[in-house]
Coordinates of C-alpha atoms and ligand atoms in Angstrom, one line a residue:
M1 CA 51.3 -11.7 -22.9
I2 CA 50.9 -9.0 -20.1
E3 CA 49.3 -10.2 -16.9
F4 CA 46.8 -8.0 -15.1
R5 CA 48.6 -8.9 -11.8
D6 CA 51.6 -11.1 -12.4
L7 CA 51.7 -13.7 -9.6
K8 CA 53.7 -16.1 -11.6
K9 CA 56.6 -13.6 -12.1
Q10 CA 56.4 -12.8 -8.4
Y11 CA 56.6 -16.5 -7.5
S12 CA 59.6 -17.1 -9.8
V13 CA 61.5 -14.3 -7.9
L14 CA 60.6 -15.6 -4.4
Q15 CA 60.4 -19.3 -5.2
R16 CA 63.4 -20.5 -3.1
D17 CA 62.2 -18.8 0.1
I18 CA 58.5 -19.6 -0.4
D19 CA 59.2 -23.3 -1.2
K20 CA 61.4 -23.6 1.9
A21 CA 58.8 -21.9 4.1
V22 CA 56.1 -24.2 2.8
L23 CA 58.2 -27.3 3.4
D24 CA 59.1 -26.2 6.9
V25 CA 55.4 -26.0 7.8
M26 CA 54.7 -29.5 6.3
Q27 CA 57.6 -30.9 8.3
S28 CA 56.4 -29.3 11.5
S29 CA 52.8 -30.5 10.7
R30 CA 51.5 -27.6 12.8
F31 CA 49.0 -26.6 10.1
I32 CA 46.7 -24.7 12.4
M33 CA 48.0 -21.9 14.6
G34 CA 51.6 -22.9 14.0
A35 CA 54.5 -20.5 15.0
P36 CA 54.4 -18.5 11.7
V37 CA 50.8 -17.3 12.4
C38 CA 51.9 -15.5 15.6
E39 CA 55.1 -14.2 14.0
L40 CA 53.1 -12.8 11.1
E41 CA 50.7 -11.1 13.4
E42 CA 53.5 -9.4 15.3
K43 CA 55.2 -8.3 12.1
L44 CA 52.0 -6.9 10.6
A45 CA 51.1 -5.0 13.8
D46 CA 54.6 -3.5 13.8
Y47 CA 54.4 -2.5 10.1
V48 CA 51.0 -0.8 10.6
G49 CA 51.9 0.7 14.0
V50 CA 49.0 -0.7 16.0
K51 CA 48.9 -2.8 19.2
H52 CA 46.9 -5.8 18.0
C53 CA 46.8 -7.8 14.7
I54 CA 44.5 -10.8 14.6
S55 CA 44.8 -12.9 11.5
C56 CA 41.7 -14.6 10.1
A57 CA 40.4 -16.7 7.1
N58 CA 39.7 -13.9 4.7
G59 CA 38.9 -10.2 4.3
T60 CA 35.1 -10.7 4.4
D61 CA 35.3 -12.6 7.7
A62 CA 37.5 -9.9 9.0
L63 CA 34.8 -7.3 8.4
E64 CA 32.0 -9.5 9.8
I65 CA 34.0 -10.4 12.9
A66 CA 34.4 -6.6 13.6
L67 CA 30.7 -6.1 13.3
M68 CA 30.1 -9.2 15.6
A69 CA 32.5 -7.8 18.2
W70 CA 30.4 -4.6 18.3
D71 CA 27.2 -6.5 18.4
I72 CA 25.8 -4.9 15.2
G73 CA 22.5 -6.4 14.1
P74 CA 18.8 -5.8 13.2
G75 CA 17.8 -2.1 13.7
D76 CA 21.3 -0.8 13.2
A77 CA 22.3 1.4 10.3
V78 CA 25.8 0.9 8.8
F79 CA 27.2 3.4 6.3
V80 CA 29.2 2.1 3.4
P81 CA 30.4 3.6 0.1
D82 CA 28.2 2.7 -2.9
F83 CA 31.4 2.1 -5.0
S84 CA 33.3 -0.9 -3.7
F85 CA 33.6 -4.7 -3.8
F86 CA 30.4 -6.5 -2.7
A87 CA 31.8 -7.8 0.5
S88 CA 32.1 -4.3 2.1
A89 CA 28.3 -4.1 2.2
E90 CA 27.5 -7.8 2.2
V91 CA 28.7 -8.2 5.8
I92 CA 26.2 -5.6 6.9
A93 CA 23.3 -7.5 5.5
L94 CA 24.8 -10.8 6.8
R95 CA 24.5 -9.4 10.4
G96 CA 20.9 -8.4 9.7
A97 CA 21.8 -4.7 9.9
H98 CA 20.7 -2.0 7.4
P99 CA 23.3 -0.8 4.8
V100 CA 23.1 2.9 3.9
F101 CA 25.0 3.5 0.6
V102 CA 27.0 6.7 0.5
D103 CA 28.3 8.5 -2.7
I104 CA 32.0 8.9 -3.4
D105 CA 34.4 11.7 -4.1
M106 CA 35.0 11.9 -7.8
D107 CA 38.8 12.5 -7.5
T108 CA 39.7 9.6 -5.2
F109 CA 36.7 7.3 -5.7
N110 CA 36.6 7.1 -1.8
M111 CA 33.6 7.9 0.4
G112 CA 32.6 11.5 0.2
P113 CA 32.5 13.1 3.7
I114 CA 29.7 15.5 2.9
A115 CA 27.6 12.7 1.4
L116 CA 28.3 10.7 4.6
E117 CA 27.1 13.4 6.9
N118 CA 24.0 13.9 4.8
A119 CA 23.3 10.2 4.9
I120 CA 23.7 10.1 8.7
K121 CA 21.4 13.1 9.2
A122 CA 18.8 11.6 6.8
T123 CA 18.9 8.3 8.7
I124 CA 18.5 10.0 12.1
D125 CA 15.6 12.1 10.7
A126 CA 13.8 9.0 9.3
G127 CA 14.0 7.4 12.7
I128 CA 13.8 3.8 11.7
Y129 CA 17.4 2.6 12.1
T130 CA 20.0 3.6 14.6
P131 CA 23.3 4.8 13.1
R132 CA 26.1 2.7 14.6
V133 CA 29.1 2.2 12.2
V134 CA 30.8 3.7 9.3
I135 CA 32.7 1.3 7.0
S136 CA 35.2 3.4 5.1
V137 CA 36.8 1.7 2.2
D138 CA 40.4 2.6 1.1
L139 CA 39.6 2.0 -2.6
F140 CA 42.2 0.9 -5.1
G141 CA 45.0 1.3 -2.5
Q142 CA 44.5 4.9 -1.2
P143 CA 43.2 5.7 2.3
A144 CA 39.8 7.3 2.6
D145 CA 39.6 10.9 3.8
Y146 CA 40.1 10.2 7.5
K147 CA 40.8 13.9 8.4
A148 CA 37.1 14.5 7.4
I149 CA 35.5 11.2 8.2
K150 CA 36.9 10.7 11.8
P151 CA 35.4 13.9 13.1
I152 CA 32.0 13.0 11.6
C153 CA 32.2 9.6 13.4
E154 CA 33.0 11.4 16.6
K155 CA 30.2 14.0 16.2
Y156 CA 27.5 11.3 15.7
N157 CA 29.1 8.8 18.1
L158 CA 29.7 6.1 15.4
L159 CA 32.3 3.4 15.3
L160 CA 34.7 3.5 12.4
L161 CA 35.5 0.2 10.6
E162 CA 38.3 0.7 8.0
D163 CA 38.0 -1.8 5.1
A164 CA 41.6 -1.7 3.9
A165 CA 41.3 -4.9 1.8
Q166 CA 42.8 -3.1 -1.2
A167 CA 45.1 -0.8 0.6
F168 CA 47.6 -2.7 2.8
G169 CA 50.8 -0.6 2.4
G170 CA 49.0 2.6 1.5
S171 CA 49.3 5.6 3.9
A172 CA 48.2 9.1 4.9
D173 CA 50.5 11.5 6.7
E174 CA 53.0 8.7 7.5
K175 CA 50.3 6.5 9.0
K176 CA 49.7 3.2 7.3
C177 CA 46.3 1.9 6.1
C178 CA 44.8 -0.4 8.8
F179 CA 45.7 2.3 11.4
F180 CA 42.7 4.5 11.0
G181 CA 39.6 2.6 12.2
D182 CA 38.5 1.8 15.7
V183 CA 39.0 -1.6 14.0
S184 CA 40.6 -2.0 10.6
T185 CA 40.7 -5.0 8.3
T186 CA 42.6 -6.3 5.3
S187 CA 42.5 -9.2 2.9
F188 CA 45.3 -11.4 1.6
F189 CA 43.4 -12.7 -1.4
P190 CA 46.1 -13.5 -4.0
S191 CA 45.6 -10.4 -6.1
K192 CA 45.5 -7.9 -3.3
P193 CA 48.6 -5.7 -2.7
L194 CA 49.9 -8.3 -0.1
G195 CA 48.4 -11.6 -1.2
C196 CA 48.8 -15.2 0.0
Y197 CA 48.3 -18.5 -1.9
G198 CA 44.7 -18.9 -1.0
D199 CA 42.3 -16.9 1.2
G200 CA 43.5 -14.9 4.2
G201 CA 42.8 -11.8 6.1
A202 CA 43.7 -9.7 9.2
I203 CA 42.1 -7.4 11.8
F204 CA 43.9 -4.5 13.5
T205 CA 43.0 -2.5 16.6
N206 CA 44.6 -0.5 19.4
N207 CA 41.7 -1.4 21.7
D208 CA 42.5 -4.3 24.1
E209 CA 38.9 -5.1 24.7
Y210 CA 38.0 -5.4 21.1
A211 CA 41.1 -7.4 20.4
E212 CA 40.1 -9.9 23.1
I213 CA 36.6 -10.4 21.7
I214 CA 37.9 -10.6 18.1
R215 CA 40.4 -13.3 19.1
S216 CA 37.5 -15.2 20.8
I217 CA 35.1 -14.9 17.8
R218 CA 37.8 -16.1 15.4
V219 CA 37.8 -19.5 17.1
H220 CA 34.2 -20.5 17.9
G221 CA 33.8 -17.8 20.5
Q222 CA 36.3 -19.5 22.8
G223 CA 36.8 -18.5 26.4
N224 CA 39.7 -19.8 28.5
N225 CA 40.3 -22.7 26.1
K226 CA 39.1 -24.4 23.0
Y227 CA 36.3 -26.3 24.7
D228 CA 35.0 -23.3 26.7
N229 CA 32.7 -21.3 24.5
V230 CA 31.6 -18.0 25.8
R231 CA 29.9 -16.6 22.7
V232 CA 28.8 -17.7 19.3
G233 CA 31.7 -17.2 16.9
L234 CA 33.2 -18.5 13.6
N235 CA 35.9 -20.8 12.5
S236 CA 38.1 -18.2 10.8
R237 CA 41.7 -18.9 11.4
L238 CA 44.5 -18.2 8.9
D239 CA 46.4 -21.4 7.9
T240 CA 50.0 -21.8 9.0
L241 CA 50.9 -22.4 5.4
Q242 CA 49.4 -19.0 4.4
A243 CA 51.2 -17.3 7.2
A244 CA 54.5 -18.8 6.3
I245 CA 54.1 -17.7 2.7
L246 CA 53.0 -14.2 3.8
L247 CA 56.1 -13.8 6.0
V248 CA 58.3 -14.3 2.8
K249 CA 56.0 -12.0 0.7
L250 CA 55.9 -9.3 3.4
R251 CA 59.7 -8.9 3.2
A252 CA 59.6 -8.4 -0.6
F253 CA 56.5 -6.1 -0.1
V254 CA 58.4 -3.9 2.3
D255 CA 61.8 -4.1 0.6
Y256 CA 60.9 -3.2 -3.0
E257 CA 57.4 -4.1 -4.2
M258 CA 55.7 -1.0 -2.9
D259 CA 58.4 1.2 -4.5
A260 CA 58.1 -0.7 -7.8
A261 CA 54.3 -0.4 -7.9
N262 CA 54.6 3.3 -7.3
S263 CA 57.2 3.7 -10.0
A264 CA 54.9 1.8 -12.4
A265 CA 52.0 4.1 -11.5
L266 CA 54.2 7.2 -12.1
Q267 CA 55.2 6.0 -15.5
Y268 CA 51.5 5.3 -16.5
T269 CA 50.5 8.8 -15.3
E270 CA 53.2 10.5 -17.3
R271 CA 52.2 8.7 -20.4
L272 CA 48.4 8.9 -20.0
R273 CA 47.5 12.2 -18.3
S274 CA 46.9 14.0 -21.6
F275 CA 44.2 11.4 -22.7
V276 CA 42.4 10.4 -19.6
K277 CA 41.8 11.3 -16.0
T278 CA 44.7 9.5 -14.2
P279 CA 44.4 8.6 -10.5
T280 CA 44.5 11.4 -8.0
I281 CA 46.5 10.6 -4.9
K282 CA 45.9 13.3 -2.4
Y283 CA 48.7 15.4 -0.9
G284 CA 50.2 13.4 2.0
N285 CA 48.7 10.1 0.8
S286 CA 50.3 7.2 -0.8
S287 CA 48.6 4.3 -2.6
S288 CA 49.5 0.6 -2.6
W289 CA 48.0 0.4 -6.1
A290 CA 45.6 -2.5 -5.8
Q291 CA 44.3 -1.0 -9.1
Y292 CA 45.5 1.7 -11.5
S293 CA 42.1 3.0 -12.5
I294 CA 41.6 5.7 -15.1
L295 CA 38.4 7.6 -15.9
L296 CA 37.5 8.0 -19.5
G297 CA 35.8 11.0 -21.0
S298 CA 32.1 10.8 -22.0
N299 CA 33.1 10.7 -25.7
V300 CA 35.3 7.6 -25.3
R301 CA 33.9 4.1 -26.0
R302 CA 35.2 2.0 -23.1
D303 CA 34.3 -1.3 -24.7
G304 CA 36.1 -0.3 -27.8
L305 CA 39.3 0.5 -25.9
M306 CA 39.0 -2.7 -23.9
S307 CA 38.8 -4.8 -27.1
Q308 CA 41.7 -2.9 -28.7
L309 CA 43.8 -3.7 -25.6
R310 CA 42.6 -7.3 -25.6
A311 CA 43.6 -7.7 -29.3
T312 CA 47.1 -6.8 -28.3
G313 CA 47.1 -9.3 -25.4
I314 CA 46.5 -6.7 -22.7
P315 CA 43.9 -7.4 -20.1
S316 CA 41.8 -4.6 -18.5
M317 CA 39.0 -4.8 -16.0
I318 CA 36.0 -2.7 -14.8
F319 CA 36.0 -2.1 -11.1
Y320 CA 33.0 -1.7 -10.6
E321 CA 30.3 -2.0 -13.2
S322 CA 27.4 -1.5 -10.9
P323 CA 26.8 0.7 -7.8
L324 CA 26.4 -1.6 -4.8
H325 CA 22.9 -0.4 -4.1
R326 CA 21.8 -1.8 -7.5
Q327 CA 23.0 -5.3 -6.7
K328 CA 20.0 -7.6 -6.7
A329 CA 21.1 -9.0 -3.3
F330 CA 20.1 -5.7 -1.7
G331 CA 16.6 -6.0 -3.0
G332 CA 16.3 -2.7 -4.9
V333 CA 17.1 -0.2 -2.2
I334 CA 17.1 3.4 -3.2
A335 CA 20.2 5.6 -3.0
N336 CA 21.2 8.9 -4.6
C337 CA 24.8 8.4 -5.7
P338 CA 25.4 10.2 -9.0
N339 CA 29.2 10.2 -8.7
T340 CA 29.1 6.4 -8.2
E341 CA 26.9 6.0 -11.3
F342 CA 29.2 8.1 -13.3
A343 CA 32.3 6.2 -12.2
C344 CA 30.7 2.9 -13.0
E345 CA 30.2 4.0 -16.5
R346 CA 33.6 5.5 -17.1
V347 CA 36.2 3.7 -15.0
L348 CA 38.8 1.3 -16.4
S349 CA 41.6 -0.5 -14.5
L350 CA 44.9 -1.3 -16.3
P351 CA 47.4 -4.0 -15.5
M352 CA 49.2 -3.1 -12.3
H353 CA 51.7 -4.9 -10.1
P354 CA 55.3 -4.5 -8.9
Y355 CA 56.8 -6.6 -11.7
L356 CA 55.3 -4.6 -14.5
C357 CA 58.3 -3.4 -16.5
E358 CA 58.7 -0.1 -18.5
S359 CA 58.5 -1.9 -21.8
D360 CA 55.1 -3.4 -20.8
I361 CA 53.9 0.1 -19.8
N362 CA 55.0 1.5 -23.1
I363 CA 53.1 -1.2 -25.0
I364 CA 49.9 -0.6 -23.0
C365 CA 50.1 3.2 -23.3
G366 CA 51.0 2.9 -27.0
V367 CA 47.7 1.1 -27.6
I368 CA 45.8 3.7 -25.6
D369 CA 47.6 6.5 -27.5
E370 CA 46.7 4.9 -30.8
Y371 CA 43.0 4.4 -29.8
F372 CA 42.7 8.1 -28.9
S373 CA 44.4 9.3 -32.1
S374 CA 42.2 7.2 -34.4
Ligands
PLP401 C1 38.7 -8.1 -1.6 C2 37.9 -7.2 -0.8 C3 37.2 -7.7 0.4 C4 37.0 -9.1 0.7 O1 38.2 -9.8 0.9 P1 38.2 -11.4 0.8 O2 39.5 -11.8 1.4 O3 38.1 -11.7 -0.7 O4 37.1 -12.0 1.6 C5 36.5 -6.7 1.1 N1 36.5 -5.4 0.8 C6 37.1 -5.0 -0.3 C7 37.1 -3.5 -0.6 C8 37.8 -5.9 -1.1 O5 38.4 -5.4 -2.2

């Protein structure tokens, strides 16, 4: 049986160190804001190359806290790609702001810069909502096109919030994901590139003022101490246990997991490029391979391929089946995002993780090969 993301295998490799780290926390009994939390924040900030890392309870809170720190709310427009996980747009509605859905680039599945600028102009022309923030998503592990997106944010005086929930470890021109936003966020949900054993997240920024507000919001809007509340915040701390587990997993992530995932991706691409559109990683970029997502031709039955894979014990997933703007929660907003619609119909994600071995890849590609030749 091939796992979509093999967390059991990873645990078996790291078990001794993880078990010890967990036991140490239990013996210390500092379950909230124990020493590993601070140590992890320092290591993550170092890895990314930014001044501040503030850990928090999950990747969704991380996004919401950033919007809260900037006081985004009713009347504000926030731009978000139409092709992403729900949370990227959910947080906008949660703050009472107005999500504007932007179409994607067909090669990378990331936000299209021209589509973004058109959406900003249309929002300004309509005159109902004030453009404030762009949430760029580094989808499937690859950074969005910041060379194009950052100048657009500057031109229209918009804040950039980088949602790197799927891309911790990815990079562009030697800069790591979580570096690009005015504030950047990630998730440590178990199946993300760097995952913990429950929920977890982190927020990154070089801006001292934002960092101070974010730290305060994370703990009930605290001021000088826990019982001094200067603003309305959240309870969104990362558990000490999760931080201790992440410290062990971060070492493996840096030492070999990123290389192993990239090598698995290369093997897939070699084997599959003649049948399907394999992922495009732009020159100068690297992916942390949250997903290995292929695009099928219009003559290929996706459900047929999925059931053939399943019959051989191979899981595959569709990220994402529906454009965000069509989610019922957004109440039938209108958006013109043909690339997103196309991707939703044709995309398929294959098993991907650092412990995927060559023989598994051969089995998976063998089934796909067979499906295409029959
Ligand atoms: C997973 C994910 C999130 C949310 O992270 P959680 O830790 O599950 O709250 C946000 N954005 C994207 C793009 C994600 O993939």
